[in-house]
Amino acid sequence: MSDRVSADAATDTRRRRVRVWFGRYVIAELVAVPATADRYAAAMDRRFGLPITNEPISDPAEQAST
């Protein structure tokens, strides 16, 4: 995997929310562009082995505020 960011990824306005769950509690959360969110989710899964959700943020106002 390359650490370089493509021009498309640098201007991507879409966001995803990644959450790490411990039972019914969120213990970590990240909102980021899709490529970063995927890397974060994979890293958290390797490190903790807890349930992880990686969902698109559908509310444009929420995307703009993050």
PDB file of N, CA and C in Angstrom:
ATOM      1  N   MET A   1       0.848  -1.176   0.000  1.00  0.00           N
ATOM      2  CA  MET A   1       0.000   0.000   0.000  1.00  0.00           C
ATOM      3  C   MET A   1       0.890   1.234   0.000  1.00  0.00           C
ATOM      4  N   SER A   2       0.536   2.217  -0.801  1.00  0.00           N
ATOM      5  CA  SER A   2       1.324   3.441  -0.912  1.00  0.00           C
ATOM      6  C   SER A   2       0.845   4.478   0.085  1.00  0.00           C
ATOM      7  N   ASP A   3       1.778   5.272   0.604  1.00  0.00           N
ATOM      8  CA  ASP A   3       1.425   6.359   1.509  1.00  0.00           C
ATOM      9  C   ASP A   3       1.036   7.617   0.746  1.00  0.00           C
ATOM     10  N   ARG A   4       1.265   7.620  -0.562  1.00  0.00           N
ATOM     11  CA  ARG A   4       0.909   8.789  -1.362  1.00  0.00           C
ATOM     12  C   ARG A   4      -0.600   8.860  -1.532  1.00  0.00           C
ATOM     13  N   VAL A   5      -1.112  10.080  -1.562  1.00  0.00           N
ATOM     14  CA  VAL A   5      -2.544  10.298  -1.735  1.00  0.00           C
ATOM     15  C   VAL A   5      -2.780  10.785  -3.153  1.00  0.00           C
ATOM     16  N   SER A   6      -3.710  10.149  -3.840  1.00  0.00           N
ATOM     17  CA  SER A   6      -4.011  10.572  -5.211  1.00  0.00           C
ATOM     18  C   SER A   6      -4.760  11.895  -5.191  1.00  0.00           C
ATOM     19  N   ALA A   7      -4.783  12.570  -6.312  1.00  0.00           N
ATOM     20  CA  ALA A   7      -5.493  13.851  -6.414  1.00  0.00           C
ATOM     21  C   ALA A   7      -6.974  13.657  -6.122  1.00  0.00           C
ATOM     22  N   ASP A   8      -7.547  12.534  -6.571  1.00  0.00           N
ATOM     23  CA  ASP A   8      -8.963  12.271  -6.310  1.00  0.00           C
ATOM     24  C   ASP A   8      -9.223  12.145  -4.815  1.00  0.00           C
ATOM     25  N   ALA A   9      -8.372  11.451  -4.107  1.00  0.00           N
ATOM     26  CA  ALA A   9      -8.568  11.262  -2.667  1.00  0.00           C
ATOM     27  C   ALA A   9      -8.381  12.569  -1.917  1.00  0.00           C
ATOM     28  N   ALA A  10      -7.479  13.413  -2.378  1.00  0.00           N
ATOM     29  CA  ALA A  10      -7.218  14.678  -1.698  1.00  0.00           C
ATOM     30  C   ALA A  10      -8.392  15.637  -1.809  1.00  0.00           C
ATOM     31  N   THR A  11      -9.174  15.525  -2.878  1.00  0.00           N
ATOM     32  CA  THR A  11     -10.312  16.424  -3.069  1.00  0.00           C
ATOM     33  C   THR A  11     -11.643  15.743  -2.784  1.00  0.00           C
ATOM     34  N   ASP A  12     -11.615  14.525  -2.311  1.00  0.00           N
ATOM     35  CA  ASP A  12     -12.829  13.759  -2.025  1.00  0.00           C
ATOM     36  C   ASP A  12     -13.549  14.381  -0.833  1.00  0.00           C
ATOM     37  N   THR A  13     -14.809  14.742  -1.014  1.00  0.00           N
ATOM     38  CA  THR A  13     -15.575  15.346   0.076  1.00  0.00           C
ATOM     39  C   THR A  13     -16.435  14.327   0.819  1.00  0.00           C
ATOM     40  N   ARG A  14     -16.468  13.088   0.344  1.00  0.00           N
ATOM     41  CA  ARG A  14     -17.236  12.058   1.038  1.00  0.00           C
ATOM     42  C   ARG A  14     -16.536  11.721   2.346  1.00  0.00           C
ATOM     43  N   ARG A  15     -17.306  11.324   3.328  1.00  0.00           N
ATOM     44  CA  ARG A  15     -16.747  10.942   4.618  1.00  0.00           C
ATOM     45  C   ARG A  15     -17.388   9.642   5.083  1.00  0.00           C
ATOM     46  N   ARG A  16     -16.623   8.905   5.880  1.00  0.00           N
ATOM     47  CA  ARG A  16     -17.116   7.675   6.502  1.00  0.00           C
ATOM     48  C   ARG A  16     -16.868   7.775   7.995  1.00  0.00           C
ATOM     49  N   ARG A  17     -17.740   7.151   8.767  1.00  0.00           N
ATOM     50  CA  ARG A  17     -17.586   7.110  10.215  1.00  0.00           C
ATOM     51  C   ARG A  17     -17.193   5.690  10.615  1.00  0.00           C
ATOM     52  N   VAL A  18     -16.059   5.591  11.279  1.00  0.00           N
ATOM     53  CA  VAL A  18     -15.576   4.305  11.783  1.00  0.00           C
ATOM     54  C   VAL A  18     -15.739   4.332  13.301  1.00  0.00           C
ATOM     55  N   ARG A  19     -16.359   3.287  13.830  1.00  0.00           N
ATOM     56  CA  ARG A  19     -16.541   3.171  15.278  1.00  0.00           C
ATOM     57  C   ARG A  19     -16.028   1.819  15.748  1.00  0.00           C
ATOM     58  N   VAL A  20     -15.365   1.837  16.887  1.00  0.00           N
ATOM     59  CA  VAL A  20     -14.904   0.617  17.548  1.00  0.00           C
ATOM     60  C   VAL A  20     -15.821   0.410  18.748  1.00  0.00           C
ATOM     61  N   TRP A  21     -16.394  -0.782  18.839  1.00  0.00           N
ATOM     62  CA  TRP A  21     -17.402  -1.063  19.852  1.00  0.00           C
ATOM     63  C   TRP A  21     -16.869  -2.014  20.917  1.00  0.00           C
ATOM     64  N   PHE A  22     -17.206  -1.720  22.149  1.00  0.00           N
ATOM     65  CA  PHE A  22     -16.978  -2.629  23.273  1.00  0.00           C
ATOM     66  C   PHE A  22     -18.351  -2.871  23.870  1.00  0.00           C
ATOM     67  N   GLY A  23     -18.949  -3.991  23.463  1.00  0.00           N
ATOM     68  CA  GLY A  23     -20.339  -4.235  23.838  1.00  0.00           C
ATOM     69  C   GLY A  23     -21.224  -3.219  23.142  1.00  0.00           C
ATOM     70  N   ARG A  24     -22.010  -2.479  23.912  1.00  0.00           N
ATOM     71  CA  ARG A  24     -22.880  -1.461  23.306  1.00  0.00           C
ATOM     72  C   ARG A  24     -22.276  -0.064  23.362  1.00  0.00           C
ATOM     73  N   TYR A  25     -21.021   0.035  23.776  1.00  0.00           N
ATOM     74  CA  TYR A  25     -20.358   1.324  23.936  1.00  0.00           C
ATOM     75  C   TYR A  25     -19.336   1.578  22.827  1.00  0.00           C
ATOM     76  N   VAL A  26     -19.373   2.778  22.278  1.00  0.00           N
ATOM     77  CA  VAL A  26     -18.359   3.194  21.306  1.00  0.00           C
ATOM     78  C   VAL A  26     -17.144   3.653  22.101  1.00  0.00           C
ATOM     79  N   ILE A  27     -15.997   3.025  21.853  1.00  0.00           N
ATOM     80  CA  ILE A  27     -14.786   3.410  22.581  1.00  0.00           C
ATOM     81  C   ILE A  27     -13.816   4.202  21.720  1.00  0.00           C
ATOM     82  N   ALA A  28     -14.048   4.235  20.410  1.00  0.00           N
ATOM     83  CA  ALA A  28     -13.227   5.044  19.512  1.00  0.00           C
ATOM     84  C   ALA A  28     -14.065   5.365  18.280  1.00  0.00           C
ATOM     85  N   GLU A  29     -13.868   6.566  17.762  1.00  0.00           N
ATOM     86  CA  GLU A  29     -14.609   6.983  16.575  1.00  0.00           C
ATOM     87  C   GLU A  29     -13.729   7.882  15.719  1.00  0.00           C
ATOM     88  N   LEU A  30     -13.851   7.718  14.408  1.00  0.00           N
ATOM     89  CA  LEU A  30     -13.106   8.540  13.464  1.00  0.00           C
ATOM     90  C   LEU A  30     -14.013   8.848  12.290  1.00  0.00           C
ATOM     91  N   VAL A  31     -14.003  10.088  11.841  1.00  0.00           N
ATOM     92  CA  VAL A  31     -14.685  10.481  10.604  1.00  0.00           C
ATOM     93  C   VAL A  31     -13.595  10.934   9.648  1.00  0.00           C
ATOM     94  N   ALA A  32     -13.552  10.297   8.475  1.00  0.00           N
ATOM     95  CA  ALA A  32     -12.468  10.577   7.533  1.00  0.00           C
ATOM     96  C   ALA A  32     -12.893  10.218   6.115  1.00  0.00           C
ATOM     97  N   VAL A  33     -12.029  10.559   5.153  1.00  0.00           N
ATOM     98  CA  VAL A  33     -12.270  10.164   3.769  1.00  0.00           C
ATOM     99  C   VAL A  33     -12.197   8.635   3.699  1.00  0.00           C
ATOM    100  N   PRO A  34     -12.813   8.038   2.689  1.00  0.00           N
ATOM    101  CA  PRO A  34     -12.904   6.572   2.639  1.00  0.00           C
ATOM    102  C   PRO A  34     -11.582   5.817   2.779  1.00  0.00           C
ATOM    103  N   ALA A  35     -10.529   6.246   2.114  1.00  0.00           N
ATOM    104  CA  ALA A  35      -9.261   5.510   2.182  1.00  0.00           C
ATOM    105  C   ALA A  35      -8.687   5.516   3.600  1.00  0.00           C
ATOM    106  N   THR A  36      -8.736   6.660   4.258  1.00  0.00           N
ATOM    107  CA  THR A  36      -8.234   6.758   5.630  1.00  0.00           C
ATOM    108  C   THR A  36      -9.109   5.950   6.577  1.00  0.00           C
ATOM    109  N   ALA A  37     -10.417   6.013   6.380  1.00  0.00           N
ATOM    110  CA  ALA A  37     -11.339   5.259   7.230  1.00  0.00           C
ATOM    111  C   ALA A  37     -11.079   3.755   7.109  1.00  0.00           C
ATOM    112  N   ASP A  38     -10.829   3.281   5.900  1.00  0.00           N
ATOM    113  CA  ASP A  38     -10.549   1.856   5.699  1.00  0.00           C
ATOM    114  C   ASP A  38      -9.256   1.433   6.396  1.00  0.00           C
ATOM    115  N   ARG A  39      -8.213   2.261   6.282  1.00  0.00           N
ATOM    116  CA  ARG A  39      -6.943   1.940   6.957  1.00  0.00           C
ATOM    117  C   ARG A  39      -7.116   1.937   8.473  1.00  0.00           C
ATOM    118  N   TYR A  40      -7.849   2.909   8.997  1.00  0.00           N
ATOM    119  CA  TYR A  40      -8.088   2.993  10.437  1.00  0.00           C
ATOM    120  C   TYR A  40      -8.864   1.766  10.934  1.00  0.00           C
ATOM    121  N   ALA A  41      -9.919   1.395  10.199  1.00  0.00           N
ATOM    122  CA  ALA A  41     -10.718   0.234  10.594  1.00  0.00           C
ATOM    123  C   ALA A  41      -9.868  -1.031  10.610  1.00  0.00           C
ATOM    124  N   ALA A  42      -9.028  -1.203   9.604  1.00  0.00           N
ATOM    125  CA  ALA A  42      -8.163  -2.389   9.554  1.00  0.00           C
ATOM    126  C   ALA A  42      -7.167  -2.386  10.715  1.00  0.00           C
ATOM    127  N   ALA A  43      -6.603  -1.229  11.017  1.00  0.00           N
ATOM    128  CA  ALA A  43      -5.642  -1.139  12.122  1.00  0.00           C
ATOM    129  C   ALA A  43      -6.309  -1.427  13.461  1.00  0.00           C
ATOM    130  N   MET A  44      -7.503  -0.894  13.685  1.00  0.00           N
ATOM    131  CA  MET A  44      -8.208  -1.129  14.950  1.00  0.00           C
ATOM    132  C   MET A  44      -8.606  -2.594  15.085  1.00  0.00           C
ATOM    133  N   ASP A  45      -8.970  -3.213  13.969  1.00  0.00           N
ATOM    134  CA  ASP A  45      -9.330  -4.628  14.000  1.00  0.00           C
ATOM    135  C   ASP A  45      -8.111  -5.478  14.363  1.00  0.00           C
ATOM    136  N   ARG A  46      -6.970  -5.169  13.752  1.00  0.00           N
ATOM    137  CA  ARG A  46      -5.739  -5.914  14.075  1.00  0.00           C
ATOM    138  C   ARG A  46      -5.353  -5.720  15.536  1.00  0.00           C
ATOM    139  N   ARG A  47      -5.480  -4.497  16.010  1.00  0.00           N
ATOM    140  CA  ARG A  47      -5.007  -4.202  17.367  1.00  0.00           C
ATOM    141  C   ARG A  47      -5.939  -4.735  18.452  1.00  0.00           C
ATOM    142  N   PHE A  48      -7.246  -4.556  18.288  1.00  0.00           N
ATOM    143  CA  PHE A  48      -8.175  -4.873  19.362  1.00  0.00           C
ATOM    144  C   PHE A  48      -9.058  -6.088  19.102  1.00  0.00           C
ATOM    145  N   GLY A  49      -9.373  -6.382  17.853  1.00  0.00           N
ATOM    146  CA  GLY A  49     -10.240  -7.514  17.547  1.00  0.00           C
ATOM    147  C   GLY A  49     -11.675  -7.328  18.011  1.00  0.00           C
ATOM    148  N   LEU A  50     -12.085  -6.086  18.226  1.00  0.00           N
ATOM    149  CA  LEU A  50     -13.452  -5.780  18.645  1.00  0.00           C
ATOM    150  C   LEU A  50     -14.309  -5.493  17.417  1.00  0.00           C
ATOM    151  N   PRO A  51     -15.634  -5.506  17.581  1.00  0.00           N
ATOM    152  CA  PRO A  51     -16.489  -5.163  16.445  1.00  0.00           C
ATOM    153  C   PRO A  51     -16.220  -3.729  15.969  1.00  0.00           C
ATOM    154  N   ILE A  52     -16.216  -3.574  14.656  1.00  0.00           N
ATOM    155  CA  ILE A  52     -15.943  -2.274  14.039  1.00  0.00           C
ATOM    156  C   ILE A  52     -17.010  -2.015  12.989  1.00  0.00           C
ATOM    157  N   THR A  53     -17.538  -0.792  12.972  1.00  0.00           N
ATOM    158  CA  THR A  53     -18.438  -0.387  11.902  1.00  0.00           C
ATOM    159  C   THR A  53     -17.744   0.699  11.090  1.00  0.00           C
ATOM    160  N   ASN A  54     -17.956   0.659   9.781  1.00  0.00           N
ATOM    161  CA  ASN A  54     -17.372   1.626   8.858  1.00  0.00           C
ATOM    162  C   ASN A  54     -18.497   2.018   7.907  1.00  0.00           C
ATOM    163  N   GLU A  55     -19.163   3.131   8.213  1.00  0.00           N
ATOM    164  CA  GLU A  55     -20.384   3.505   7.502  1.00  0.00           C
ATOM    165  C   GLU A  55     -20.243   4.859   6.817  1.00  0.00           C
ATOM    166  N   PRO A  56     -20.888   5.007   5.669  1.00  0.00           N
ATOM    167  CA  PRO A  56     -20.889   6.330   5.028  1.00  0.00           C
ATOM    168  C   PRO A  56     -21.737   7.295   5.844  1.00  0.00           C
ATOM    169  N   ILE A  57     -21.348   8.549   5.828  1.00  0.00           N
ATOM    170  CA  ILE A  57     -22.158   9.589   6.461  1.00  0.00           C
ATOM    171  C   ILE A  57     -23.059  10.141   5.375  1.00  0.00           C
ATOM    172  N   SER A  58     -24.359  10.019   5.573  1.00  0.00           N
ATOM    173  CA  SER A  58     -25.300  10.403   4.526  1.00  0.00           C
ATOM    174  C   SER A  58     -25.801  11.833   4.669  1.00  0.00           C
ATOM    175  N   ASP A  59     -25.662  12.434   5.846  1.00  0.00           N
ATOM    176  CA  ASP A  59     -26.146  13.789   6.074  1.00  0.00           C
ATOM    177  C   ASP A  59     -25.110  14.809   5.616  1.00  0.00           C
ATOM    178  N   PRO A  60     -25.377  15.588   4.564  1.00  0.00           N
ATOM    179  CA  PRO A  60     -24.386  16.548   4.059  1.00  0.00           C
ATOM    180  C   PRO A  60     -23.954  17.558   5.117  1.00  0.00           C
ATOM    181  N   ALA A  61     -24.838  17.977   5.998  1.00  0.00           N
ATOM    182  CA  ALA A  61     -24.474  18.939   7.038  1.00  0.00           C
ATOM    183  C   ALA A  61     -23.466  18.325   8.005  1.00  0.00           C
ATOM    184  N   GLU A  62     -23.617  17.045   8.312  1.00  0.00           N
ATOM    185  CA  GLU A  62     -22.685  16.371   9.207  1.00  0.00           C
ATOM    186  C   GLU A  62     -21.326  16.207   8.537  1.00  0.00           C
ATOM    187  N   GLN A  63     -21.297  15.928   7.245  1.00  0.00           N
ATOM    188  CA  GLN A  63     -20.039  15.813   6.518  1.00  0.00           C
ATOM    189  C   GLN A  63     -19.291  17.139   6.493  1.00  0.00           C
ATOM    190  N   ALA A  64     -20.003  18.225   6.334  1.00  0.00           N
ATOM    191  CA  ALA A  64     -19.375  19.542   6.247  1.00  0.00           C
ATOM    192  C   ALA A  64     -18.784  19.967   7.590  1.00  0.00           C
ATOM    193  N   SER A  65     -19.372  19.493   8.685  1.00  0.00           N
ATOM    194  CA  SER A  65     -18.901  19.920  10.011  1.00  0.00           C
ATOM    195  C   SER A  65     -17.735  19.094  10.505  1.00  0.00           C
ATOM    196  N   THR A  66     -17.383  18.026   9.808  1.00  0.00           N
ATOM    197  CA  THR A  66     -16.291  17.178  10.269  1.00  0.00           C
ATOM    198  C   THR A  66     -15.032  17.418   9.506  1.00  0.00           C
TER     199      THR A  66
END
